[in-house]
Short mmCIF file of C-alpha atoms in Angstrom, two decimals:
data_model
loop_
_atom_site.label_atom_id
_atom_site.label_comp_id
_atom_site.label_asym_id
_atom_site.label_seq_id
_atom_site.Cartn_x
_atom_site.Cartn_y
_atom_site.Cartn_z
CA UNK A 1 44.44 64.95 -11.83
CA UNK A 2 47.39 65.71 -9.52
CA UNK A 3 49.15 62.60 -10.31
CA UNK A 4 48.35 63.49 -14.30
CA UNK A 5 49.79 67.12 -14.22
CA UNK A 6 53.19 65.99 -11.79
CA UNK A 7 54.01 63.12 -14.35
CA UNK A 8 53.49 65.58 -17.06
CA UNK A 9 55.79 68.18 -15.71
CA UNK A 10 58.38 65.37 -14.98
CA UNK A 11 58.32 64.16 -18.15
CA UNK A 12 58.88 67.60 -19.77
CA UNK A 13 61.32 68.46 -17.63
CA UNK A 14 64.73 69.05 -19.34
CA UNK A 15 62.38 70.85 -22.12
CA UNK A 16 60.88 73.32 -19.20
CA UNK A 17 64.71 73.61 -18.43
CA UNK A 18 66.32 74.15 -21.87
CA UNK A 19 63.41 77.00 -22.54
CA UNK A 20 64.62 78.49 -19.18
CA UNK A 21 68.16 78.67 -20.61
CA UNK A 22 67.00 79.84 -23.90
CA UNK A 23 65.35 83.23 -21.87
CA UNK A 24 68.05 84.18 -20.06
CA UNK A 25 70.46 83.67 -22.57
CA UNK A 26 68.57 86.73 -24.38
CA UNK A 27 69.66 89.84 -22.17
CA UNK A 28 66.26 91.59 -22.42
CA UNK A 29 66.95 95.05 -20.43
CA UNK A 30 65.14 98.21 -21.08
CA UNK A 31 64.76 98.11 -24.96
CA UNK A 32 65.78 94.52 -25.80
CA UNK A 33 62.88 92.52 -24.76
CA UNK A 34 61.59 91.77 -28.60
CA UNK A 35 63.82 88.65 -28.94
CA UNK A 36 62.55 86.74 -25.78
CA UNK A 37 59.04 88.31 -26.51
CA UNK A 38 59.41 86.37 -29.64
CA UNK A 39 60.21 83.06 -28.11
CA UNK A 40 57.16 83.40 -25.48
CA UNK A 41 54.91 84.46 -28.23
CA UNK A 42 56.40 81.11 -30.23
CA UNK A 43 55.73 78.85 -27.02
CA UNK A 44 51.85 80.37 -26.75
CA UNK A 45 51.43 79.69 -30.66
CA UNK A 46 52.60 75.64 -29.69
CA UNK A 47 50.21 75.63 -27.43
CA UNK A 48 47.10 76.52 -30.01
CA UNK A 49 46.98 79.74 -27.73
CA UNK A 50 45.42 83.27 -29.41
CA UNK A 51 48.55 84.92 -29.37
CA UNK A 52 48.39 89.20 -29.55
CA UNK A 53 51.85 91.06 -29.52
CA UNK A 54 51.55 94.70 -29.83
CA UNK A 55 54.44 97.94 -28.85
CA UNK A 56 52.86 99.84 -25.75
CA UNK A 57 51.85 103.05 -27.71
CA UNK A 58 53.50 105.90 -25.64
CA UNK A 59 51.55 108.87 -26.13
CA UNK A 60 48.27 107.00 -25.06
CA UNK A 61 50.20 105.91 -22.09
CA UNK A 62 51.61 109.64 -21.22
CA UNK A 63 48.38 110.84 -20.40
CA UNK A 64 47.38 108.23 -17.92
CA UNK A 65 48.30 109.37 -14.35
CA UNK A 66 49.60 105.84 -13.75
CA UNK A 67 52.14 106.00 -16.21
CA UNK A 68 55.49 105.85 -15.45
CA UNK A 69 58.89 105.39 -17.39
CA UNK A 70 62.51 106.99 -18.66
CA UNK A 71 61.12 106.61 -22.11
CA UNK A 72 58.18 107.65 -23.74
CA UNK A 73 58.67 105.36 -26.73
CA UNK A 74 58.48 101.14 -26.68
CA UNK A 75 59.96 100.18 -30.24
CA UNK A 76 61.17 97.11 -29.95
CA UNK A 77 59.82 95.98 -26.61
CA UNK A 78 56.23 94.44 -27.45
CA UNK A 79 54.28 93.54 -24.69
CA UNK A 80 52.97 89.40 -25.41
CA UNK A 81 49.44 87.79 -24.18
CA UNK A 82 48.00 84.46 -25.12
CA UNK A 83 44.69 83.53 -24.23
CA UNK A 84 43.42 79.80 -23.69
CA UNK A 85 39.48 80.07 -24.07
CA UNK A 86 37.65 78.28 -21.96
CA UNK A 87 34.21 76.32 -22.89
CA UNK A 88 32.16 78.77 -20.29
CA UNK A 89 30.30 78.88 -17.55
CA UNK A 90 34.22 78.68 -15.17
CA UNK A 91 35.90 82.01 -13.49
CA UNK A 92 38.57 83.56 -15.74
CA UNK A 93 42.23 84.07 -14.61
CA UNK A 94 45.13 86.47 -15.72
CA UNK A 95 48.57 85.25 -15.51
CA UNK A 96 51.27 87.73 -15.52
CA UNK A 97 54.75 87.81 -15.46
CA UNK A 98 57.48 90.33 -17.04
CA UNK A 99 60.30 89.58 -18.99
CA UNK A 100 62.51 92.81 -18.58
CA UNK A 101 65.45 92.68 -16.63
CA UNK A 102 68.14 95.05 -14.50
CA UNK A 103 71.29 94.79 -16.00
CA UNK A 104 74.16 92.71 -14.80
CA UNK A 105 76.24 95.39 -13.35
CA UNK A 106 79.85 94.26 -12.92
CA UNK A 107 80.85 91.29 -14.90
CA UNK A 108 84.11 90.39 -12.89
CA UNK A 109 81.34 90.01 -9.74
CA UNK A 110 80.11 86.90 -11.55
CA UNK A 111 80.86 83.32 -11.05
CA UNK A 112 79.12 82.28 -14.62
CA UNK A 113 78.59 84.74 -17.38
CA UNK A 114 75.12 86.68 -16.44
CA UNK A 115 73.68 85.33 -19.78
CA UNK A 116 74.66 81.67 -19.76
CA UNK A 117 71.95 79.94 -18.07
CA UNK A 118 74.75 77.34 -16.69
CA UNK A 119 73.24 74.82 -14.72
CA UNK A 120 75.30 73.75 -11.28
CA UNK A 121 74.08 71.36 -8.83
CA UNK A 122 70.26 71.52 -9.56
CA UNK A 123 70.88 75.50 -9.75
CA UNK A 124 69.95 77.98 -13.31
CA UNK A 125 72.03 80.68 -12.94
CA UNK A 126 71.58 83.94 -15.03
CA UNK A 127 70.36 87.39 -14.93
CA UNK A 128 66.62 87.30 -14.81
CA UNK A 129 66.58 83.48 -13.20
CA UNK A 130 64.90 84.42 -10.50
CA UNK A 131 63.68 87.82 -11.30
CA UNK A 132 61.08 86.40 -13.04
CA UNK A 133 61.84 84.58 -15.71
CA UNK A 134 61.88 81.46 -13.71
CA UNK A 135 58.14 82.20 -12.47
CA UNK A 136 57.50 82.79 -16.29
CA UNK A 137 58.75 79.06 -17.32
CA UNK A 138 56.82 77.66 -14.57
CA UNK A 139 53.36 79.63 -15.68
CA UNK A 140 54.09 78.04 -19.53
CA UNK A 141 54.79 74.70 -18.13
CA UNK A 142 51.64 74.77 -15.92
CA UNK A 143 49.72 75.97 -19.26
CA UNK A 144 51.53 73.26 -21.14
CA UNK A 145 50.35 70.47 -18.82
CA UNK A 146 46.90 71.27 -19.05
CA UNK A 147 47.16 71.82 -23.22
CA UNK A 148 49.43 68.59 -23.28
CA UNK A 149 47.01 66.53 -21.21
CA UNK A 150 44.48 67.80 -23.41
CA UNK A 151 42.42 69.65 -20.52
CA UNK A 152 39.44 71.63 -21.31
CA UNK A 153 38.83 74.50 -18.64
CA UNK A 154 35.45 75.78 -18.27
CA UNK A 155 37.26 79.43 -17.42
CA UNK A 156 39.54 81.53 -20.14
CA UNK A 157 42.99 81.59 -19.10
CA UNK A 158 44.98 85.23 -20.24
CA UNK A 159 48.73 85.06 -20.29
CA UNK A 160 50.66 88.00 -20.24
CA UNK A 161 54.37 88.43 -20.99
CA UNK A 162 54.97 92.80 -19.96
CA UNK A 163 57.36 94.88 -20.39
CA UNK A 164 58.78 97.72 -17.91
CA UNK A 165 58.07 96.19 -14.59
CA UNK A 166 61.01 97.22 -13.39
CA UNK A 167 60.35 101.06 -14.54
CA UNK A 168 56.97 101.00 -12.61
CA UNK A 169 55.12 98.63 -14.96
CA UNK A 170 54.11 100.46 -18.43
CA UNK A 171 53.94 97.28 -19.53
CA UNK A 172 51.01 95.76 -17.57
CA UNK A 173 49.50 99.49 -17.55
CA UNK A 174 49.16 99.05 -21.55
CA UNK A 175 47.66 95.62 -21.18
CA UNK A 176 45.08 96.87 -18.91
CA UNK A 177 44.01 99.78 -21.60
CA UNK A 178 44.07 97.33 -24.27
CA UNK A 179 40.86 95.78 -22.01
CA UNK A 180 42.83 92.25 -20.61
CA UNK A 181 40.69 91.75 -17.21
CA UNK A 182 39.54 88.73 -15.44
CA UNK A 183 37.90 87.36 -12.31
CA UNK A 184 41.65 87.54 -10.63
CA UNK A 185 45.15 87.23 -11.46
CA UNK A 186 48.56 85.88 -10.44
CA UNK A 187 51.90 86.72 -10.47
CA UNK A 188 54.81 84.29 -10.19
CA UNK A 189 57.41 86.35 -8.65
CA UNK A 190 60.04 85.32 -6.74
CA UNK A 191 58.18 85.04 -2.82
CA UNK A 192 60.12 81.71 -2.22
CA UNK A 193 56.36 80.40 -2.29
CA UNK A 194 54.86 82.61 0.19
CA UNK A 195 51.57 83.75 -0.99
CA UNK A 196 50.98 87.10 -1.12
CA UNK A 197 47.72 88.85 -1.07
CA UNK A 198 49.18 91.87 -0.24
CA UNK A 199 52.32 94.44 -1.79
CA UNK A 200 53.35 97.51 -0.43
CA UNK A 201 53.44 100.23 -3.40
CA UNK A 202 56.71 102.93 -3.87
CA UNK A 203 57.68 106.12 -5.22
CA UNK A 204 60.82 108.01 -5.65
CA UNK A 205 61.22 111.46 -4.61
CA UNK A 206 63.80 114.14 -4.83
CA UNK A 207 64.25 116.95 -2.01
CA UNK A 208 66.11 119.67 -2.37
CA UNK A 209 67.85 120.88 0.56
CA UNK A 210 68.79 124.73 0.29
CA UNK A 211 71.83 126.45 2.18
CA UNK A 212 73.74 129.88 1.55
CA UNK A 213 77.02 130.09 0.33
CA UNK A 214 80.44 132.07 1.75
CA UNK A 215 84.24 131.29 1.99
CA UNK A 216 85.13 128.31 4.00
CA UNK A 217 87.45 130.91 6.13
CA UNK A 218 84.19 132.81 7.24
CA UNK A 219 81.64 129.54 7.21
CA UNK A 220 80.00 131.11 9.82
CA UNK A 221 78.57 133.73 7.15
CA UNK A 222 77.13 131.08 5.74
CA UNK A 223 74.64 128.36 6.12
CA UNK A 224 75.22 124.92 5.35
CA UNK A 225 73.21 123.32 2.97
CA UNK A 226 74.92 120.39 4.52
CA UNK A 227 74.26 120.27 8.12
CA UNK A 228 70.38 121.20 7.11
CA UNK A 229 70.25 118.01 5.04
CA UNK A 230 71.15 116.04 8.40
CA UNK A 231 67.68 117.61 10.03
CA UNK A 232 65.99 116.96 7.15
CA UNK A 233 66.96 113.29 6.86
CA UNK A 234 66.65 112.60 10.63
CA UNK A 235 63.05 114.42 10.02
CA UNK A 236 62.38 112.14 7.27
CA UNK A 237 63.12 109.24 9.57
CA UNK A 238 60.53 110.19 12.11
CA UNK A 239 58.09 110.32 9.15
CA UNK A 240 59.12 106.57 8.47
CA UNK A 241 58.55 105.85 12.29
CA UNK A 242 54.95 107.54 12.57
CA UNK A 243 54.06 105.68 9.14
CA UNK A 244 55.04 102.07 10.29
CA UNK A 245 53.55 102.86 13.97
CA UNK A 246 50.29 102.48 11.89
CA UNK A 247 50.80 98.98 10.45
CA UNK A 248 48.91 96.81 12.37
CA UNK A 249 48.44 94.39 9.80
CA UNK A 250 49.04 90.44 10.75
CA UNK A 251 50.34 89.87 7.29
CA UNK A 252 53.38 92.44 8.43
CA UNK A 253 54.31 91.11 11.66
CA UNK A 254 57.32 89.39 10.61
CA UNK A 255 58.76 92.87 8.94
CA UNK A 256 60.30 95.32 10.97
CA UNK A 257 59.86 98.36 8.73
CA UNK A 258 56.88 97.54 6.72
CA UNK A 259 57.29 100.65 4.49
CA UNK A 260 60.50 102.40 4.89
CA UNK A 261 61.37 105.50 3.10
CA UNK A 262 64.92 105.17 1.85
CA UNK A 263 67.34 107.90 1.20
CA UNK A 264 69.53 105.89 -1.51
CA UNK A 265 71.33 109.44 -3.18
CA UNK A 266 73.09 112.28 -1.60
CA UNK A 267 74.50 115.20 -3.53
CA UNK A 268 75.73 118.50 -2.48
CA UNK A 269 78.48 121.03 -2.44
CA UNK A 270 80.81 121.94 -5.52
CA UNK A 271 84.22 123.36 -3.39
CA UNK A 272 85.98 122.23 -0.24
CA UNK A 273 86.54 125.91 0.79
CA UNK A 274 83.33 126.87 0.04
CA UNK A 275 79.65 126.72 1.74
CA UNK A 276 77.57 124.17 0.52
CA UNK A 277 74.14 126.18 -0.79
CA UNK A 278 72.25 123.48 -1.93
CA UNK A 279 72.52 119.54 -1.01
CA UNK A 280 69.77 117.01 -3.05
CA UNK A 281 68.56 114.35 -1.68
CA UNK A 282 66.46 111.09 -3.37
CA UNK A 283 64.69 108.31 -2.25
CA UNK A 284 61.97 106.00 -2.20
CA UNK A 285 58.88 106.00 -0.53
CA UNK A 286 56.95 102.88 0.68
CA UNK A 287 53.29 103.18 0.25
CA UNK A 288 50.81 100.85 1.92
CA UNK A 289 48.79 98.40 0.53
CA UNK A 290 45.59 99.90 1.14
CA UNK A 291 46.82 103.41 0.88
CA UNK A 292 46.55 105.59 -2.13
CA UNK A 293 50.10 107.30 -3.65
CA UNK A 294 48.55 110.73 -3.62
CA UNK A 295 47.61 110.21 0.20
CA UNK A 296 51.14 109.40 0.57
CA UNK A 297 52.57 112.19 -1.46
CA UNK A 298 50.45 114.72 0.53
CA UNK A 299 51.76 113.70 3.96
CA UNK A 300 55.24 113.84 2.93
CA UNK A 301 54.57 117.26 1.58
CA UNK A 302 52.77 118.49 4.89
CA UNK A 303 55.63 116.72 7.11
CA UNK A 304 58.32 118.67 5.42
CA UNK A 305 56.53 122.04 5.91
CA UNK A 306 56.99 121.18 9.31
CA UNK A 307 60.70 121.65 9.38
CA UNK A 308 60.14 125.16 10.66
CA UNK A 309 59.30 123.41 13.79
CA UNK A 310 62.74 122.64 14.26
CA UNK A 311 64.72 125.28 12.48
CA UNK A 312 63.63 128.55 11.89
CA UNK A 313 65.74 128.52 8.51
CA UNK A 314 63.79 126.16 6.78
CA UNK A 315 60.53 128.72 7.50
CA UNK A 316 61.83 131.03 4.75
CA UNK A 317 63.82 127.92 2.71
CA UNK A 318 62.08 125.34 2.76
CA UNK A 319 62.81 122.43 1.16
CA UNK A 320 61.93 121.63 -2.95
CA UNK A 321 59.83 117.84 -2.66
CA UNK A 322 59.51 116.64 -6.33
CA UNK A 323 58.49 113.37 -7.75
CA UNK A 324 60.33 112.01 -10.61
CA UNK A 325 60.80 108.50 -11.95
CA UNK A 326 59.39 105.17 -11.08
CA UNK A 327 56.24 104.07 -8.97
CA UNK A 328 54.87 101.19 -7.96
CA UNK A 329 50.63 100.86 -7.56
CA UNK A 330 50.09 99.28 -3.55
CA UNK A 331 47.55 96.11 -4.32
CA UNK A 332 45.30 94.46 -1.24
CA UNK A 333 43.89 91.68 -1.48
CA UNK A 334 41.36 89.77 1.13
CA UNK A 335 43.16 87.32 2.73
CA UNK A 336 40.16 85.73 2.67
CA UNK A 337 39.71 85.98 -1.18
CA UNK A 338 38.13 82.57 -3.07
CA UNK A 339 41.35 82.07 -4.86
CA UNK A 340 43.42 82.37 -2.12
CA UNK A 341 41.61 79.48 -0.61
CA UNK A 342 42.13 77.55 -3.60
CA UNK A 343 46.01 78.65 -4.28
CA UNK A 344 46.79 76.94 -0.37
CA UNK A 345 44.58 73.58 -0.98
CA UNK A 346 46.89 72.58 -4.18
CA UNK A 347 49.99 74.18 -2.19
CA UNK A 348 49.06 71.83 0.51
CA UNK A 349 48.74 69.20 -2.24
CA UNK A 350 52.16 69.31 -3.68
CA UNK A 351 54.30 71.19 -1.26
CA UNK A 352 52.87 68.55 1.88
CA UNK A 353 53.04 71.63 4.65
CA UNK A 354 51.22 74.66 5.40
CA UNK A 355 52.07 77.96 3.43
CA UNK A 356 53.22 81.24 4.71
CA UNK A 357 50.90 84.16 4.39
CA UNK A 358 52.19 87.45 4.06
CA UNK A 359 52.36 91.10 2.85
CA UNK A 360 55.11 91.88 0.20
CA UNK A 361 58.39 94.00 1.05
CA UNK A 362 58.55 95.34 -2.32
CA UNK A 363 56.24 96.25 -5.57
CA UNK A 364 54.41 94.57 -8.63
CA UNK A 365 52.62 94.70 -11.23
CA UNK A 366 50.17 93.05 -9.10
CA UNK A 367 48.75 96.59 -7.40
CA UNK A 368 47.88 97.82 -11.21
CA UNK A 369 45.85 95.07 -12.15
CA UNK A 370 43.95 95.54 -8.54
CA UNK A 371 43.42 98.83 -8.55
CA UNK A 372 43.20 99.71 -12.10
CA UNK A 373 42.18 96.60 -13.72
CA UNK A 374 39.57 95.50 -11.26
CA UNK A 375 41.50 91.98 -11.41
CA UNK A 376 42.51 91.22 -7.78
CA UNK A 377 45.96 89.87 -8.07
CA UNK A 378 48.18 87.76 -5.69
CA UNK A 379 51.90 87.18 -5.80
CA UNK A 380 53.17 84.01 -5.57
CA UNK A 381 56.32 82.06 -7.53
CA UNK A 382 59.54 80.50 -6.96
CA UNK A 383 63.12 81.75 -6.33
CA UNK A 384 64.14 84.28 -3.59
CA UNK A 385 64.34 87.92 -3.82
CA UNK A 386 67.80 87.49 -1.38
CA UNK A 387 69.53 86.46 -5.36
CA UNK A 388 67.08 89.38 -7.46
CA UNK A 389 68.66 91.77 -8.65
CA UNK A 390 72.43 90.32 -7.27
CA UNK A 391 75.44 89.14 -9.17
CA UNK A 392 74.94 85.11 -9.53
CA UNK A 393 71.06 85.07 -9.85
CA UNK A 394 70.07 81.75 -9.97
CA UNK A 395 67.01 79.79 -9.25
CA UNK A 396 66.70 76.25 -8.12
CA UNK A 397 65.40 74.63 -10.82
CA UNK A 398 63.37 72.39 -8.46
CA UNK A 399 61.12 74.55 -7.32
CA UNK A 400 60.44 75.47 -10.83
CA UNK A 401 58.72 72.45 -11.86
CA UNK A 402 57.10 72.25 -7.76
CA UNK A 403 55.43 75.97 -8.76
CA UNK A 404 54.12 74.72 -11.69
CA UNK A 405 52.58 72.07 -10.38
CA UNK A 406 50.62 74.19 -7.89
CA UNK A 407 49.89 76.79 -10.36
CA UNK A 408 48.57 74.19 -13.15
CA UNK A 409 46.07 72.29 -10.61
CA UNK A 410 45.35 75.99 -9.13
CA UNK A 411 43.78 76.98 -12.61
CA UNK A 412 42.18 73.99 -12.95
CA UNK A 413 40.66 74.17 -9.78
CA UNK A 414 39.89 78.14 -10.22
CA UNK A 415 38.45 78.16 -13.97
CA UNK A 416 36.55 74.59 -13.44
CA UNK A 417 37.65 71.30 -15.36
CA UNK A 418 34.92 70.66 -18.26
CA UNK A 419 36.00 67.46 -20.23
CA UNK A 420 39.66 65.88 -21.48
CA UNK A 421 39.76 65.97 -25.28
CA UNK A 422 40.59 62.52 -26.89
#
């Protein structure tokens, strides 16, 4: 079987490439997604898939406390997922992966245009290579294989194309209401084929720092909205420190801040000769994997009321903690988990060498589907995160086809082989 699914992907791949170039020429930020939804949605129907495309309805989603988004309406940005039925009696598997990407920020920052998909020296470049559109090709050429070989899995196979992942994942959220579940799942982000089990959740916040205001002449009538923000960030820090002291986790030991909290927006002051009375700060809050975001939102909350500890001011001002904007479910996984086992025996197979195991840095969709949709998900794709998000994104088109491999033989392996058709 391994020797039948690598010569397939061999053989197919300048097509695997030419369909990785035809998605990232299709810039599909926040509200453009339909067009490369359409494509994915084309590619499932070629492969004899059930194909269901459907817009996230918003007000069903605005009452869910998971929810999270700038918009409250998805025209235009369907959410995609094929399913490949199995003959029973095999585990099921969910395969997700979202096709919405940041945009490309300055152009002039760019070696190739962000949409061209060039190809230099083995190398896709384009917005979205990496982040994950290249761990979405190598899902549909795995899927492919085993359709093209004319595989019959005892176990149904879900594919799911999402929206909004980077927004917090209103996507995937809508997929789990419309009842997609399955015995476990995996996402092909960009780990640089580290498996993780494991991914750290987030949430922004927004503090507001409170001062009062006089002439610049007479500061000293004054308080400085200012020079309280510099307590309250150096008090934030401390939080950060007593947080990470508790990570004892193996799968963390190569991190040195496995859940920071990062102040990434300071605003305050409207005058240069006048007293600053109110200074805003925002940030983002790393959550643990096992830990639950309203845990975390309480001990921020309780840590701040502790500012009176070091200045009296902040006993009758204290400081405004709201959260606003994205978030990011934590997921855990047992390392020990049956498809874990099975994910490193067909790494081993292809890759030749022992695979890293280890907690993620950042979010997925992957903590939704654990928590949520009872569907305990690991994270593991090609690309690096180092080129996510960066001007030149690529991904090495190499470890495409490798991932898909691994992933093709892993669902094989996970949902049970029944028969090859003739």
């Amino acid at each position: 079987m391994p020797e039948r699914i690598h010569e397939w992907i061999t053989l197919h791949r300048d097509a695997g490439t030419a369909l990785l170039q035809q998605m990232v020429r299709i810039a599909s930020i926040q509200g453009n997604e339909k067009e490369v939804q359409l494509l994915v949605a084309d590619q499932l129907r070629g492969m004899r898939m059930d194909v269901d495309m459907w817009e996230p309805d918003g007000e069903e989603l605005a009452d869910h406390p998971y929810f999270c988004s700038p918009r409250s309406r998805f025209a235009g940005s369907p959410n995609v997922v094929g399913v490949m039925k199995g003959t029973g009696g095999g585990r099921s598997i969910l395969l997700n992966g979202h096709v919405d990407v940041v945009p490309e920020g300055q152009r002039n920052q760019w070696k190739h245009d962000p949409y061209s998909g060039e190809v230099v020296d083995g190398k896709l470049f384009g917005r979205g290579s990496t982040d994950m559109k290249g761990g979405n090709t190598a899902l549909l050429l795995a899927l492919g294989a085993i359709q093209g070989l004319g595989l019959k899995l005892k176990g149904d196979v879900i594919f799911q194309s999402v929206v909004e992942e980077e927004s917090g994942g209103a996507g995937t959220l809508a997929a789990i209401l419309r009842g997609y579940r399955a015995d476990a799942a995996l996402i092909p982000e960009p780990t640089n084929f580290r498996i993780f089990p494991k991914q750290q959740g987030s949430m922004w916040f927004r503090i507001e720092v409170k001062g009062r205001s006089a002439h610049g002449g007479t500061r000293y009538e004054g308080v400085s909205a200012i020079e309280k923000s510099v307590k309250v960030i150096q008090h934030i820090l401390e939080l950060e420190k007593e947080r990470n002291a508790r990570i004892t986790d193996p799968l963390y030991a190569k991190n040195p801040i496995p859940i920071p909290i990062n102040l990434g927006v300071i605003q305050g002051g409207n005058w240069p000769s006048s007293v600053p009375d109110t200074v805003k700060l925002e940030g983002r809050m790393g959550v643990a994997p096992e830990e639950m975001l309203q845990d975390a939102k309480e001990e921020m909350l309780k840590w701040l009321e502790r500012l009176q500890e070091v200045d009296l001011w902040f006993a009758e001002h204290p400081p405004e903690l709201e959260w606003y904007g994205a978030q990011w479910v934590p997921g855990s996984v047992d390392p020990e988990h049956p498809l874990m086992h099975v994910l490193m025996q067909q790494f081993r197979a292809v890759k030749q060498e022992e695979p890293v195991i280890e907690a993620s840095p950042w979010g997925t969709d992957g903590g939704l589907l654990t928590q949520l949709g009872d569907t305990p998900c690991i994270v593991f794709g090609p690309g690096i995160t180092e080129v996510a998000h960066y001007p030149n994104e690529h991904i090495v088109l190499e470890d495409v086809f490798k991932a898909a491999e691994i992933i093709a033989l892993t669902l094989i392996d996970w949902c049970g082989f029944d028969r090859m058709e003739a």
